[in-house]
Amino acid sequence: MKHRFLCYTIICLLLSSCFSEDSHFENTKRGNFEALWKIFDEHYCFFGYKDVDWDEVYERYSVRISENMSNEALFDVLGEMLAELQDGHVNLTASHNVARYWKWFEDYPDNFDEKIQKNYLGTDYGIASGLKYKILDDNIGYIYYGSFSSGIGEGNINQVLDRLAACDGIILDVRDNGGGLLTNSDKLASHFFNEKTLVCFVMHKTGKGHDDFSEPYKIYVEPSDGVKYQKKVAVLTNRSCYSAANDFVNAMRYAPNAVIIGDKTGGGSGLPFSSEIPNGWSVRFSASPFLDAEYNHIEFGINPKIKVDMTEEDMQKGIDTIIERARAELKK
């Protein structure tokens, strides 16, 4: 985990040192359009992978810009342009709205239902900071972590794993986890590894060209000094697993006793950075791509080892198909 934190720090320093605001753009409709397009042209990291012709995008949207248009209309056009990147880490934020791309999960089945989850958690589950946990009636441990923005400490994780030590296996459910802090992702993953393990690579932009990247930096998960879980663990996923949750699922693919069950994750593997255009609207974008340990992009999500969807028949009965498949897998 120290290696990953050091790598993030280095990348932040490199990007902040090479990222300079384009002060020559005027605060006009045209100037804001040009500034936004230029920021992405020089700093966005997935043009090549997503096969986006950014010059062609410029030509299509440039003709829609007029000094007579309202700020709301300008915002809508700029938001449409950014949606061409199909990136949930890309946002344009004004005082009246936030432009966002949500199709990475909107066009897919939910594969998670909080009401059905209550049939498993009940009301007597344990809470350890951001973790909810319980021993199910077949002696399978169940942990739900709904957001990596929710803080967890080593003490929380140690206590939960210690209390579930007698179980036949653990279900670690991160469905609908939209991300948060990568440090929390690393912290939790480290309890399922016995040795330092390469899990991914990260690169940073070294120039203004679309393909100007550094050599990949190796990212490792190092085993925790606390409780290291030795039995089988089933990690449950759906399309709403994004950003740091996507990163966590990728790491857990390399854990010795883990299996990923459910739906493909939503992706979001670019380390996001921020800038601003002349009128004060802020913009966020993916600046540094993460690759898995085999150098594959994970921006568009990670496939599970065992693909399972929640069925309508089970949901009508209050049954979570994915949890039940995980229980069966852990009982093998």
Short mmCIF file of C-alpha atoms in Angstrom, two decimals:
data_model
loop_
_atom_site.label_atom_id
_atom_site.label_comp_id
_atom_site.label_asym_id
_atom_site.label_seq_id
_atom_site.Cartn_x
_atom_site.Cartn_y
_atom_site.Cartn_z
CA MET A 1 0.00 0.00 0.00
CA LYS A 2 2.93 2.36 0.68
CA HIS A 3 4.15 1.78 -2.89
CA ARG A 4 0.77 2.79 -4.30
CA PHE A 5 0.50 5.91 -2.11
CA LEU A 6 4.01 6.99 -3.15
CA CYS A 7 3.11 6.46 -6.80
CA TYR A 8 -0.04 8.60 -6.47
CA THR A 9 2.03 11.36 -4.85
CA ILE A 10 4.61 11.30 -7.65
CA ILE A 11 1.91 11.43 -10.33
CA CYS A 12 0.16 14.34 -8.62
CA LEU A 13 3.42 16.28 -8.45
CA LEU A 14 4.23 15.56 -12.08
CA LEU A 15 0.80 16.56 -13.30
CA SER A 16 0.62 19.68 -11.20
CA SER A 17 4.04 20.78 -12.41
CA CYS A 18 3.24 20.27 -16.11
CA PHE A 19 -0.38 21.45 -15.99
CA SER A 20 -0.57 25.18 -16.69
CA GLU A 21 -3.79 27.10 -17.22
CA ASP A 22 -4.31 28.55 -20.69
CA SER A 23 -4.66 32.22 -19.75
CA HIS A 24 -4.94 33.49 -23.35
CA PHE A 25 -8.55 32.36 -23.73
CA GLU A 26 -11.10 35.11 -23.25
CA ASN A 27 -14.19 34.79 -21.09
CA THR A 28 -16.52 34.59 -24.07
CA LYS A 29 -18.67 31.75 -25.33
CA ARG A 30 -16.05 30.93 -27.96
CA GLY A 31 -13.18 31.39 -25.52
CA ASN A 32 -14.70 28.99 -22.97
CA PHE A 33 -15.36 26.40 -25.66
CA GLU A 34 -11.78 26.64 -26.95
CA ALA A 35 -10.33 26.48 -23.43
CA LEU A 36 -12.33 23.37 -22.52
CA TRP A 37 -11.47 21.57 -25.75
CA LYS A 38 -7.78 22.43 -25.30
CA ILE A 39 -7.62 21.20 -21.69
CA PHE A 40 -8.87 17.81 -22.78
CA ASP A 41 -6.78 17.76 -25.94
CA GLU A 42 -3.58 18.14 -23.92
CA HIS A 43 -4.37 16.29 -20.70
CA TYR A 44 -7.10 13.64 -21.17
CA CYS A 45 -5.66 10.11 -21.15
CA PHE A 46 -8.06 7.80 -23.04
CA PHE A 47 -8.31 9.22 -26.57
CA GLY A 48 -6.31 6.37 -28.08
CA TYR A 49 -7.92 3.58 -26.07
CA LYS A 50 -11.45 4.83 -26.83
CA ASP A 51 -10.61 5.68 -30.44
CA VAL A 52 -12.01 9.21 -30.11
CA ASP A 53 -11.12 11.64 -32.89
CA TRP A 54 -11.01 14.81 -30.78
CA ASP A 55 -10.35 17.03 -33.80
CA GLU A 56 -13.50 15.71 -35.45
CA VAL A 57 -15.41 16.36 -32.23
CA TYR A 58 -14.12 19.93 -32.32
CA GLU A 59 -15.44 20.45 -35.83
CA ARG A 60 -18.92 19.15 -34.96
CA TYR A 61 -19.36 21.20 -31.79
CA SER A 62 -17.52 24.37 -32.79
CA VAL A 63 -20.25 25.35 -35.25
CA ARG A 64 -22.82 25.22 -32.42
CA ILE A 65 -21.09 27.97 -30.42
CA SER A 66 -22.46 31.50 -30.70
CA GLU A 67 -21.93 34.61 -28.60
CA ASN A 68 -25.71 35.06 -28.65
CA MET A 69 -26.40 31.77 -26.87
CA SER A 70 -27.28 31.72 -23.17
CA ASN A 71 -24.97 30.35 -20.51
CA GLU A 72 -27.38 27.45 -20.05
CA ALA A 73 -27.21 26.62 -23.76
CA LEU A 74 -23.42 26.84 -23.71
CA PHE A 75 -23.32 24.50 -20.73
CA ASP A 76 -25.53 21.98 -22.51
CA VAL A 77 -23.38 21.98 -25.65
CA LEU A 78 -20.15 21.62 -23.68
CA GLY A 79 -21.70 18.79 -21.66
CA GLU A 80 -22.72 16.98 -24.84
CA MET A 81 -19.19 17.33 -26.18
CA LEU A 82 -17.68 15.82 -23.04
CA ALA A 83 -20.18 12.94 -23.15
CA GLU A 84 -18.47 11.82 -26.37
CA LEU A 85 -15.71 10.47 -24.10
CA GLN A 86 -18.06 8.04 -22.30
CA ASP A 87 -16.27 8.66 -19.03
CA GLY A 88 -17.91 8.82 -15.61
CA HIS A 89 -14.91 10.74 -14.28
CA VAL A 90 -15.56 13.60 -16.69
CA ASN A 91 -17.67 16.45 -15.30
CA LEU A 92 -18.33 20.09 -16.04
CA THR A 93 -19.60 21.93 -12.96
CA ALA A 94 -21.40 25.27 -12.97
CA SER A 95 -23.45 26.94 -10.26
CA HIS A 96 -26.67 25.67 -11.81
CA ASN A 97 -25.78 22.11 -12.89
CA VAL A 98 -23.21 19.33 -13.27
CA ALA A 99 -22.71 17.71 -16.67
CA ARG A 100 -22.08 13.98 -16.21
CA TYR A 101 -21.99 10.70 -18.08
CA TRP A 102 -23.95 7.91 -16.38
CA LYS A 103 -24.58 5.47 -19.20
CA TRP A 104 -21.85 3.21 -17.82
CA PHE A 105 -24.53 1.92 -15.41
CA GLU A 106 -27.87 3.30 -16.63
CA ASP A 107 -28.19 0.92 -19.58
CA TYR A 108 -27.64 -2.24 -17.50
CA PRO A 109 -29.62 -4.24 -14.92
CA ASP A 110 -29.28 -3.06 -11.32
CA ASN A 111 -28.38 -6.49 -9.91
CA PHE A 112 -28.81 -5.06 -6.41
CA ASP A 113 -31.83 -4.27 -4.26
CA GLU A 114 -31.53 -2.76 -0.78
CA LYS A 115 -34.93 -4.10 0.26
CA ILE A 116 -33.89 -7.64 -0.63
CA GLN A 117 -30.54 -7.12 1.07
CA LYS A 118 -32.43 -6.44 4.30
CA ASN A 119 -33.71 -10.02 4.16
CA TYR A 120 -30.08 -11.09 4.68
CA LEU A 121 -28.78 -8.34 6.97
CA GLY A 122 -31.90 -8.01 9.09
CA THR A 123 -31.63 -5.32 11.77
CA ASP A 124 -29.09 -6.95 14.08
CA TYR A 125 -26.05 -6.67 11.80
CA GLY A 126 -22.75 -5.24 13.00
CA ILE A 127 -21.43 -1.86 11.92
CA ALA A 128 -17.71 -1.16 11.88
CA SER A 129 -17.30 2.31 10.40
CA GLY A 130 -18.18 1.87 6.70
CA LEU A 131 -18.62 -1.91 6.95
CA LYS A 132 -21.88 -3.74 7.65
CA TYR A 133 -21.47 -7.40 8.54
CA LYS A 134 -23.33 -10.47 9.75
CA ILE A 135 -23.01 -14.24 9.97
CA LEU A 136 -25.72 -15.77 7.77
CA ASP A 137 -27.66 -18.83 8.91
CA ASP A 138 -25.48 -21.22 6.86
CA ASN A 139 -22.32 -19.99 8.62
CA ILE A 140 -21.24 -17.78 5.72
CA GLY A 141 -19.96 -14.34 6.69
CA TYR A 142 -21.44 -11.35 4.87
CA ILE A 143 -19.77 -7.92 4.61
CA TYR A 144 -21.22 -4.97 2.73
CA TYR A 145 -19.15 -1.90 1.89
CA GLY A 146 -21.29 0.67 0.09
CA SER A 147 -18.73 3.43 -0.53
CA PHE A 148 -14.97 3.72 -0.39
CA SER A 149 -15.59 7.29 0.73
CA SER A 150 -16.72 5.83 4.07
CA GLY A 151 -13.70 5.65 6.32
CA ILE A 152 -12.38 2.33 7.58
CA GLY A 153 -9.43 1.72 9.86
CA GLU A 154 -7.20 -1.28 10.33
CA GLY A 155 -8.92 -1.85 13.67
CA ASN A 156 -12.34 -2.01 11.99
CA ILE A 157 -11.22 -4.57 9.43
CA ASN A 158 -9.32 -6.66 11.98
CA GLN A 159 -12.33 -6.81 14.28
CA VAL A 160 -14.75 -7.77 11.50
CA LEU A 161 -12.50 -10.51 10.08
CA ASP A 162 -11.80 -11.82 13.57
CA ARG A 163 -15.52 -12.07 14.33
CA LEU A 164 -16.10 -13.91 11.03
CA ALA A 165 -13.11 -16.23 11.47
CA ALA A 166 -15.25 -19.27 12.29
CA CYS A 167 -17.32 -18.92 9.11
CA ASP A 168 -16.91 -21.27 6.16
CA GLY A 169 -16.14 -18.31 3.91
CA ILE A 170 -16.93 -14.64 3.44
CA ILE A 171 -19.10 -12.75 0.97
CA LEU A 172 -17.63 -9.29 0.39
CA ASP A 173 -20.33 -7.26 -1.33
CA VAL A 174 -19.30 -4.03 -3.09
CA ARG A 175 -22.31 -3.72 -5.40
CA ASP A 176 -23.51 -0.13 -5.88
CA ASN A 177 -20.17 1.12 -4.53
CA GLY A 178 -19.46 4.16 -6.68
CA GLY A 179 -15.89 4.58 -5.47
CA GLY A 180 -14.14 6.98 -3.13
CA LEU A 181 -10.65 6.82 -1.68
CA LEU A 182 -8.12 4.48 -3.27
CA THR A 183 -6.36 4.26 0.08
CA ASN A 184 -9.47 2.59 1.54
CA SER A 185 -9.55 0.18 -1.40
CA ASP A 186 -5.92 -0.77 -0.78
CA LYS A 187 -6.43 -1.05 2.96
CA LEU A 188 -9.27 -3.53 2.64
CA ALA A 189 -7.64 -5.57 -0.12
CA SER A 190 -4.42 -5.97 1.86
CA HIS A 191 -6.18 -8.27 4.34
CA PHE A 192 -6.70 -10.92 1.65
CA PHE A 193 -3.08 -11.21 0.47
CA ASN A 194 -0.24 -13.18 2.05
CA GLU A 195 2.56 -11.71 -0.02
CA LYS A 196 3.37 -8.57 -1.97
CA THR A 197 1.50 -8.89 -5.27
CA LEU A 198 1.57 -6.91 -8.49
CA VAL A 199 -2.03 -5.90 -9.29
CA CYS A 200 -1.80 -3.06 -11.81
CA PHE A 201 0.22 -0.38 -13.58
CA VAL A 202 -0.31 3.36 -13.84
CA MET A 203 1.03 5.90 -16.33
CA HIS A 204 1.08 9.69 -16.43
CA LYS A 205 1.07 12.17 -19.29
CA THR A 206 4.55 13.38 -20.23
CA GLY A 207 3.52 15.78 -23.00
CA LYS A 208 0.60 17.36 -24.80
CA GLY A 209 0.25 14.62 -27.42
CA HIS A 210 -2.55 12.10 -27.00
CA ASP A 211 -0.06 9.24 -26.74
CA ASP A 212 2.60 10.97 -24.62
CA PHE A 213 2.80 8.69 -21.57
CA SER A 214 5.44 7.62 -19.13
CA GLU A 215 6.56 4.03 -18.81
CA PRO A 216 4.08 2.11 -16.61
CA TYR A 217 4.70 2.23 -12.86
CA LYS A 218 4.15 -1.04 -11.04
CA ILE A 219 1.49 -1.00 -8.32
CA TYR A 220 1.53 -3.67 -5.60
CA VAL A 221 -0.78 -4.72 -2.82
CA GLU A 222 1.23 -5.49 0.29
CA PRO A 223 -0.27 -7.79 2.93
CA SER A 224 -1.63 -6.14 6.01
CA ASP A 225 0.20 -6.40 9.31
CA GLY A 226 -3.15 -7.25 10.87
CA VAL A 227 -5.58 -10.12 10.29
CA LYS A 228 -5.05 -11.85 6.94
CA TYR A 229 -8.10 -13.84 5.91
CA GLN A 230 -7.18 -17.36 4.72
CA LYS A 231 -10.50 -18.91 3.69
CA LYS A 232 -12.47 -18.38 0.50
CA VAL A 233 -13.98 -14.98 -0.24
CA ALA A 234 -16.61 -14.15 -2.87
CA VAL A 235 -16.54 -10.53 -4.10
CA LEU A 236 -19.97 -9.45 -5.41
CA THR A 237 -20.10 -6.90 -8.22
CA ASN A 238 -22.52 -5.04 -10.48
CA ARG A 239 -22.33 -2.24 -13.04
CA SER A 240 -22.47 0.41 -10.32
CA CYS A 241 -19.04 -0.62 -9.01
CA TYR A 242 -16.98 2.33 -10.21
CA SER A 243 -13.64 4.10 -9.76
CA ALA A 244 -12.06 2.97 -6.47
CA ALA A 245 -14.52 0.04 -6.34
CA ASN A 246 -13.39 -0.98 -9.82
CA ASP A 247 -9.81 -0.70 -8.57
CA PHE A 248 -10.65 -2.90 -5.57
CA VAL A 249 -12.25 -5.59 -7.74
CA ASN A 250 -9.20 -5.58 -10.00
CA ALA A 251 -6.89 -6.08 -7.01
CA MET A 252 -9.04 -8.86 -5.56
CA ARG A 253 -8.75 -10.80 -8.84
CA TYR A 254 -5.17 -11.49 -7.77
CA ALA A 255 -5.98 -12.48 -4.17
CA PRO A 256 -5.26 -16.21 -3.73
CA ASN A 257 -8.65 -17.27 -2.34
CA ALA A 258 -11.01 -14.77 -3.98
CA VAL A 259 -13.57 -15.20 -6.75
CA ILE A 260 -15.50 -12.37 -8.43
CA ILE A 261 -19.24 -13.10 -8.80
CA GLY A 262 -22.03 -11.03 -10.33
CA ASP A 263 -22.03 -8.55 -13.20
CA LYS A 264 -19.26 -6.66 -14.97
CA THR A 265 -18.10 -3.57 -13.06
CA GLY A 266 -18.73 -0.08 -14.37
CA GLY A 267 -15.07 0.81 -14.88
CA GLY A 268 -13.55 4.22 -14.24
CA SER A 269 -9.82 3.49 -14.16
CA GLY A 270 -8.52 6.97 -14.91
CA LEU A 271 -7.07 8.96 -12.00
CA PRO A 272 -9.13 12.19 -12.12
CA PHE A 273 -7.74 15.73 -12.01
CA SER A 274 -9.41 19.13 -12.18
CA SER A 275 -9.08 22.42 -14.02
CA GLU A 276 -11.16 25.50 -14.76
CA ILE A 277 -12.27 27.44 -17.83
CA PRO A 278 -12.35 31.28 -18.00
CA ASN A 279 -15.94 31.74 -16.79
CA GLY A 280 -15.16 29.86 -13.56
CA TRP A 281 -16.81 26.55 -14.43
CA SER A 282 -14.73 23.68 -13.10
CA VAL A 283 -13.92 20.58 -15.09
CA ARG A 284 -12.79 17.12 -14.03
CA PHE A 285 -11.15 14.60 -16.33
CA SER A 286 -9.22 11.32 -16.36
CA ALA A 287 -5.52 12.15 -16.48
CA SER A 288 -3.65 8.93 -15.63
CA PRO A 289 -4.71 5.48 -16.88
CA PHE A 290 -4.55 2.34 -14.77
CA LEU A 291 -3.92 -1.04 -16.40
CA ASP A 292 -4.24 -4.47 -14.81
CA ALA A 293 -1.23 -6.69 -14.15
CA GLU A 294 -1.40 -8.01 -17.74
CA TYR A 295 -1.35 -4.44 -19.16
CA ASN A 296 -5.05 -4.51 -20.07
CA HIS A 297 -7.16 -1.36 -19.72
CA ILE A 298 -9.92 -1.61 -17.10
CA GLU A 299 -11.58 1.73 -17.96
CA PHE A 300 -14.70 0.00 -19.30
CA GLY A 301 -15.01 -2.48 -16.42
CA ILE A 302 -13.92 -5.91 -15.21
CA ASN A 303 -15.70 -9.14 -16.04
CA PRO A 304 -16.57 -11.43 -13.12
CA LYS A 305 -15.21 -14.95 -12.88
CA ILE A 306 -18.78 -16.19 -12.42
CA LYS A 307 -21.41 -14.17 -14.30
CA VAL A 308 -24.74 -14.03 -12.44
CA ASP A 309 -27.76 -11.73 -12.79
CA MET A 310 -30.56 -11.35 -10.27
CA THR A 311 -33.64 -13.06 -11.70
CA GLU A 312 -37.12 -11.58 -11.61
CA GLU A 313 -38.46 -14.80 -10.09
CA ASP A 314 -35.99 -14.68 -7.20
CA MET A 315 -36.57 -10.96 -6.59
CA GLN A 316 -40.31 -11.53 -6.30
CA LYS A 317 -39.52 -14.04 -3.55
CA GLY A 318 -37.15 -11.63 -1.79
CA ILE A 319 -34.11 -13.69 -2.83
CA ASP A 320 -30.82 -12.23 -4.03
CA THR A 321 -29.66 -14.55 -6.82
CA ILE A 322 -26.08 -13.30 -6.65
CA ILE A 323 -25.77 -13.79 -2.89
CA GLU A 324 -27.23 -17.29 -3.19
CA ARG A 325 -24.74 -18.20 -5.92
CA ALA A 326 -21.91 -16.91 -3.76
CA ARG A 327 -23.10 -19.00 -0.79
CA ALA A 328 -23.18 -22.09 -2.96
CA GLU A 329 -19.69 -21.35 -4.30
CA LEU A 330 -18.26 -20.89 -0.82
CA LYS A 331 -19.86 -24.12 0.38
CA LYS A 332 -18.16 -26.22 -2.32
#
